[in-house]
Amino acid sequence: AAIGDRAPFALFFIATLIVAAVCGLGPGLVSTAMGGLLANYYVLYPGGQWGFASTQDAISMLVYLLVSGFICVISEQLVRGQTQQYELRMTLQQTLLSIADAIISTDRDGRIQLMNGVAERLTGWKIAEAKGRPIEDVFRLVQPGANSELPNPIRTVIGSGQPALLTNHAQLL
């Protein structure tokens, strides 16, 4: 092993990972450099000297710096991807909430995730009450006069992936 039996290097890897994941690439690289200096001064030369006593020490330091740098770059990419995904989700949510038609969004199991104000007014349900409930609890259609519930078109969409059309005679309960 290039790092050998120098266990403190593992602590420097963990510190670099935490700093890079929380603070980003720049601070992660600073952590890497500081870890390298501390490792050189206290681990490779426990007496508090600078330099490398052997080629193995130099290789250990090079491996530490390369792996830590890689950890910083990967952490930055993961944080950036998560940030972009969050921003996209917030943009989509704001768009759906601002549409003037009733919008109800569900997960793949048909449990309500989002409702805009128009949907709340039409169904009589607030999103705080409806979130996580099956769509059938909130979006119920009946045939006027017959007082019989119609099949929920949203289940058809979830099951087939195809749009479902409502009949002209459907009424929302």
mmCIF file of C-alpha atoms in Angstrom:
data_model
loop_
_atom_site.group_PDB
_atom_site.id
_atom_site.type_symbol
_atom_site.label_atom_id
_atom_site.label_comp_id
_atom_site.label_asym_id
_atom_site.label_seq_id
_atom_site.Cartn_x
_atom_site.Cartn_y
_atom_site.Cartn_z
ATOM 1 C CA ALA A 1 0.000 0.000 0.000
ATOM 2 C CA ALA A 2 1.353 3.375 -1.001
ATOM 3 C CA ILE A 3 0.216 5.010 2.219
ATOM 4 C CA GLY A 4 1.503 2.106 4.276
ATOM 5 C CA ASP A 5 0.636 1.806 7.925
ATOM 6 C CA ARG A 6 0.192 5.532 8.435
ATOM 7 C CA ALA A 7 -3.374 5.506 9.799
ATOM 8 C CA PRO A 8 -3.545 9.284 10.380
ATOM 9 C CA PHE A 9 -3.778 9.721 6.600
ATOM 10 C CA ALA A 10 -7.265 8.204 6.859
ATOM 11 C CA LEU A 11 -8.296 11.001 9.228
ATOM 12 C CA PHE A 12 -7.067 13.585 6.726
ATOM 13 C CA PHE A 13 -9.161 11.921 3.991
ATOM 14 C CA ILE A 14 -12.247 12.134 6.215
ATOM 15 C CA ALA A 15 -11.570 15.788 7.043
ATOM 16 C CA THR A 16 -11.130 16.615 3.354
ATOM 17 C CA LEU A 17 -14.351 14.807 2.462
ATOM 18 C CA ILE A 18 -16.353 16.676 5.104
ATOM 19 C CA VAL A 19 -14.902 20.085 4.214
ATOM 20 C CA ALA A 20 -15.364 19.556 0.460
ATOM 21 C CA ALA A 21 -18.924 18.246 0.858
ATOM 22 C CA VAL A 22 -20.003 21.104 3.130
ATOM 23 C CA CYS A 23 -17.954 24.040 1.838
ATOM 24 C CA GLY A 24 -17.058 23.190 -1.752
ATOM 25 C CA LEU A 25 -14.011 22.648 -3.928
ATOM 26 C CA GLY A 26 -11.819 25.562 -2.778
ATOM 27 C CA PRO A 27 -12.010 24.854 0.940
ATOM 28 C CA GLY A 28 -11.648 21.128 0.195
ATOM 29 C CA LEU A 29 -8.390 21.779 -1.652
ATOM 30 C CA VAL A 30 -7.181 24.000 1.214
ATOM 31 C CA SER A 31 -8.019 21.143 3.587
ATOM 32 C CA THR A 32 -6.044 18.791 1.354
ATOM 33 C CA ALA A 33 -3.019 21.093 1.408
ATOM 34 C CA MET A 34 -3.241 21.578 5.168
ATOM 35 C CA GLY A 35 -3.609 17.823 5.660
ATOM 36 C CA GLY A 36 -0.520 17.261 3.520
ATOM 37 C CA LEU A 37 1.492 19.770 5.538
ATOM 38 C CA LEU A 38 0.327 18.310 8.837
ATOM 39 C CA ALA A 39 0.991 14.767 7.648
ATOM 40 C CA ASN A 40 4.467 15.714 6.511
ATOM 41 C CA TYR A 41 5.313 17.534 9.712
ATOM 42 C CA TYR A 42 3.734 15.183 12.273
ATOM 43 C CA VAL A 43 3.218 11.789 10.599
ATOM 44 C CA LEU A 44 6.130 11.333 8.216
ATOM 45 C CA TYR A 45 8.535 13.098 10.572
ATOM 46 C CA PRO A 46 7.022 12.676 14.050
ATOM 47 C CA GLY A 47 9.827 14.843 15.450
ATOM 48 C CA GLY A 48 8.400 17.873 13.649
ATOM 49 C CA GLN A 49 10.629 18.197 10.605
ATOM 50 C CA TRP A 50 9.906 18.871 6.945
ATOM 51 C CA GLY A 51 10.801 16.567 4.076
ATOM 52 C CA PHE A 52 10.641 12.926 3.201
ATOM 53 C CA ALA A 53 12.773 10.321 4.910
ATOM 54 C CA SER A 54 12.231 7.809 2.122
ATOM 55 C CA THR A 55 10.812 7.316 -1.339
ATOM 56 C CA GLN A 56 7.933 5.463 0.315
ATOM 57 C CA ASP A 57 7.075 8.631 2.278
ATOM 58 C CA ALA A 58 7.107 10.727 -0.882
ATOM 59 C CA ILE A 59 4.861 8.198 -2.658
ATOM 60 C CA SER A 60 2.520 8.125 0.358
ATOM 61 C CA MET A 61 2.211 11.906 0.230
ATOM 62 C CA LEU A 62 1.603 11.905 -3.532
ATOM 63 C CA VAL A 63 -1.128 9.259 -3.181
ATOM 64 C CA TYR A 64 -2.699 11.240 -0.342
ATOM 65 C CA LEU A 65 -2.728 14.457 -2.389
ATOM 66 C CA LEU A 66 -4.131 12.766 -5.512
ATOM 67 C CA VAL A 67 -6.860 10.880 -3.681
ATOM 68 C CA SER A 68 -7.815 13.935 -1.604
ATOM 69 C CA GLY A 69 -7.922 16.094 -4.743
ATOM 70 C CA PHE A 70 -10.166 13.506 -6.394
ATOM 71 C CA ILE A 71 -12.425 13.498 -3.309
ATOM 72 C CA CYS A 72 -12.700 17.308 -3.543
ATOM 73 C CA VAL A 73 -13.616 17.286 -7.230
ATOM 74 C CA ILE A 74 -16.201 14.512 -6.833
ATOM 75 C CA SER A 75 -17.734 16.192 -3.765
ATOM 76 C CA GLU A 76 -17.998 19.480 -5.670
ATOM 77 C CA GLN A 77 -19.735 17.737 -8.577
ATOM 78 C CA LEU A 78 -22.198 16.020 -6.243
ATOM 79 C CA VAL A 79 -23.011 19.240 -4.374
ATOM 80 C CA ARG A 80 -23.400 21.160 -7.649
ATOM 81 C CA GLY A 81 -25.716 18.456 -9.038
ATOM 82 C CA GLN A 82 -27.846 18.466 -5.894
ATOM 83 C CA THR A 83 -28.085 22.261 -5.985
ATOM 84 C CA GLN A 84 -29.127 22.272 -9.633
ATOM 85 C CA GLN A 85 -31.711 19.554 -8.994
ATOM 86 C CA TYR A 86 -33.153 21.520 -6.068
ATOM 87 C CA GLU A 87 -33.324 24.742 -8.112
ATOM 88 C CA LEU A 88 -35.027 22.938 -10.984
ATOM 89 C CA ARG A 89 -37.537 21.359 -8.590
ATOM 90 C CA MET A 90 -38.330 24.756 -7.047
ATOM 91 C CA THR A 91 -38.789 26.347 -10.497
ATOM 92 C CA LEU A 92 -41.119 23.546 -11.573
ATOM 93 C CA GLN A 93 -43.087 23.761 -8.335
ATOM 94 C CA GLN A 94 -43.501 27.542 -8.645
ATOM 95 C CA THR A 95 -44.618 27.148 -12.259
ATOM 96 C CA LEU A 96 -47.229 24.533 -11.350
ATOM 97 C CA LEU A 97 -48.490 26.550 -8.403
ATOM 98 C CA SER A 98 -48.962 29.667 -10.525
ATOM 99 C CA ILE A 99 -51.013 28.044 -13.313
ATOM 100 C CA ALA A 100 -54.618 29.296 -13.420
ATOM 101 C CA ASP A 101 -56.044 25.774 -13.917
ATOM 102 C CA ALA A 102 -56.384 23.210 -11.147
ATOM 103 C CA ILE A 103 -53.148 21.247 -10.745
ATOM 104 C CA ILE A 104 -52.768 18.117 -8.638
ATOM 105 C CA SER A 105 -49.475 16.258 -8.789
ATOM 106 C CA THR A 106 -49.025 12.731 -7.441
ATOM 107 C CA ASP A 107 -46.194 10.291 -7.045
ATOM 108 C CA ARG A 108 -46.173 7.000 -8.959
ATOM 109 C CA ASP A 109 -48.371 5.393 -6.324
ATOM 110 C CA GLY A 110 -51.083 8.031 -6.781
ATOM 111 C CA ARG A 111 -50.372 9.819 -3.504
ATOM 112 C CA ILE A 112 -50.768 13.589 -3.655
ATOM 113 C CA GLN A 113 -47.567 15.604 -3.613
ATOM 114 C CA LEU A 114 -48.676 19.062 -4.769
ATOM 115 C CA MET A 115 -51.870 21.042 -5.310
ATOM 116 C CA ASN A 116 -52.198 24.622 -6.454
ATOM 117 C CA GLY A 117 -54.718 27.098 -5.030
ATOM 118 C CA VAL A 118 -57.255 26.451 -7.793
ATOM 119 C CA ALA A 119 -57.238 22.711 -7.045
ATOM 120 C CA GLU A 120 -57.619 23.452 -3.340
ATOM 121 C CA ARG A 121 -60.687 25.618 -3.998
ATOM 122 C CA LEU A 122 -62.305 23.107 -6.366
ATOM 123 C CA THR A 123 -61.729 20.039 -4.201
ATOM 124 C CA GLY A 124 -62.184 21.699 -0.819
ATOM 125 C CA TRP A 125 -58.905 20.178 0.376
ATOM 126 C CA LYS A 126 -55.826 22.110 1.525
ATOM 127 C CA ILE A 127 -52.462 20.701 0.453
ATOM 128 C CA ALA A 128 -51.471 20.297 4.111
ATOM 129 C CA GLU A 129 -54.405 17.884 4.551
ATOM 130 C CA ALA A 130 -54.150 16.184 1.168
ATOM 131 C CA LYS A 131 -50.384 15.628 0.863
ATOM 132 C CA GLY A 132 -49.576 11.925 0.937
ATOM 133 C CA ARG A 133 -53.215 10.823 0.640
ATOM 134 C CA PRO A 134 -54.415 8.651 -2.258
ATOM 135 C CA ILE A 135 -55.791 10.689 -5.151
ATOM 136 C CA GLU A 136 -59.178 8.976 -4.769
ATOM 137 C CA ASP A 137 -59.644 10.654 -1.380
ATOM 138 C CA VAL A 138 -59.372 14.149 -2.864
ATOM 139 C CA PHE A 139 -60.308 13.911 -6.539
ATOM 140 C CA ARG A 140 -63.649 12.103 -6.745
ATOM 141 C CA LEU A 141 -65.920 12.200 -9.773
ATOM 142 C CA VAL A 142 -69.574 11.223 -9.963
ATOM 143 C CA GLN A 143 -72.142 11.017 -12.700
ATOM 144 C CA PRO A 144 -74.850 13.616 -11.984
ATOM 145 C CA GLY A 145 -78.228 12.174 -11.075
ATOM 146 C CA ALA A 146 -76.920 8.614 -10.852
ATOM 147 C CA ASN A 147 -74.976 9.329 -7.659
ATOM 148 C CA SER A 148 -72.422 6.697 -8.684
ATOM 149 C CA GLU A 149 -68.709 7.334 -8.577
ATOM 150 C CA LEU A 150 -66.817 7.241 -11.866
ATOM 151 C CA PRO A 151 -63.448 5.509 -12.232
ATOM 152 C CA ASN A 152 -60.647 7.883 -11.327
ATOM 153 C CA PRO A 153 -58.948 9.022 -14.556
ATOM 154 C CA ILE A 154 -55.696 9.699 -12.747
ATOM 155 C CA ARG A 155 -55.349 5.986 -11.952
ATOM 156 C CA THR A 156 -55.788 5.315 -15.667
ATOM 157 C CA VAL A 157 -52.985 7.758 -16.452
ATOM 158 C CA ILE A 158 -50.711 6.251 -13.796
ATOM 159 C CA GLY A 159 -51.433 2.713 -15.011
ATOM 160 C CA SER A 160 -51.132 3.275 -18.736
ATOM 161 C CA GLY A 161 -49.073 6.419 -19.077
ATOM 162 C CA GLN A 162 -51.625 7.683 -21.556
ATOM 163 C CA PRO A 163 -53.897 10.720 -21.184
ATOM 164 C CA ALA A 164 -57.394 10.004 -19.905
ATOM 165 C CA LEU A 165 -60.427 11.973 -21.028
ATOM 166 C CA LEU A 166 -63.331 12.938 -18.815
ATOM 167 C CA THR A 167 -66.878 12.607 -19.994
ATOM 168 C CA ASN A 168 -68.946 15.778 -20.269
ATOM 169 C CA HIS A 169 -71.168 14.520 -17.497
ATOM 170 C CA ALA A 170 -68.567 14.084 -14.762
ATOM 171 C CA GLN A 171 -68.899 16.191 -11.630
ATOM 172 C CA LEU A 172 -66.280 16.722 -8.984
ATOM 173 C CA LEU A 173 -67.432 15.906 -5.460
#
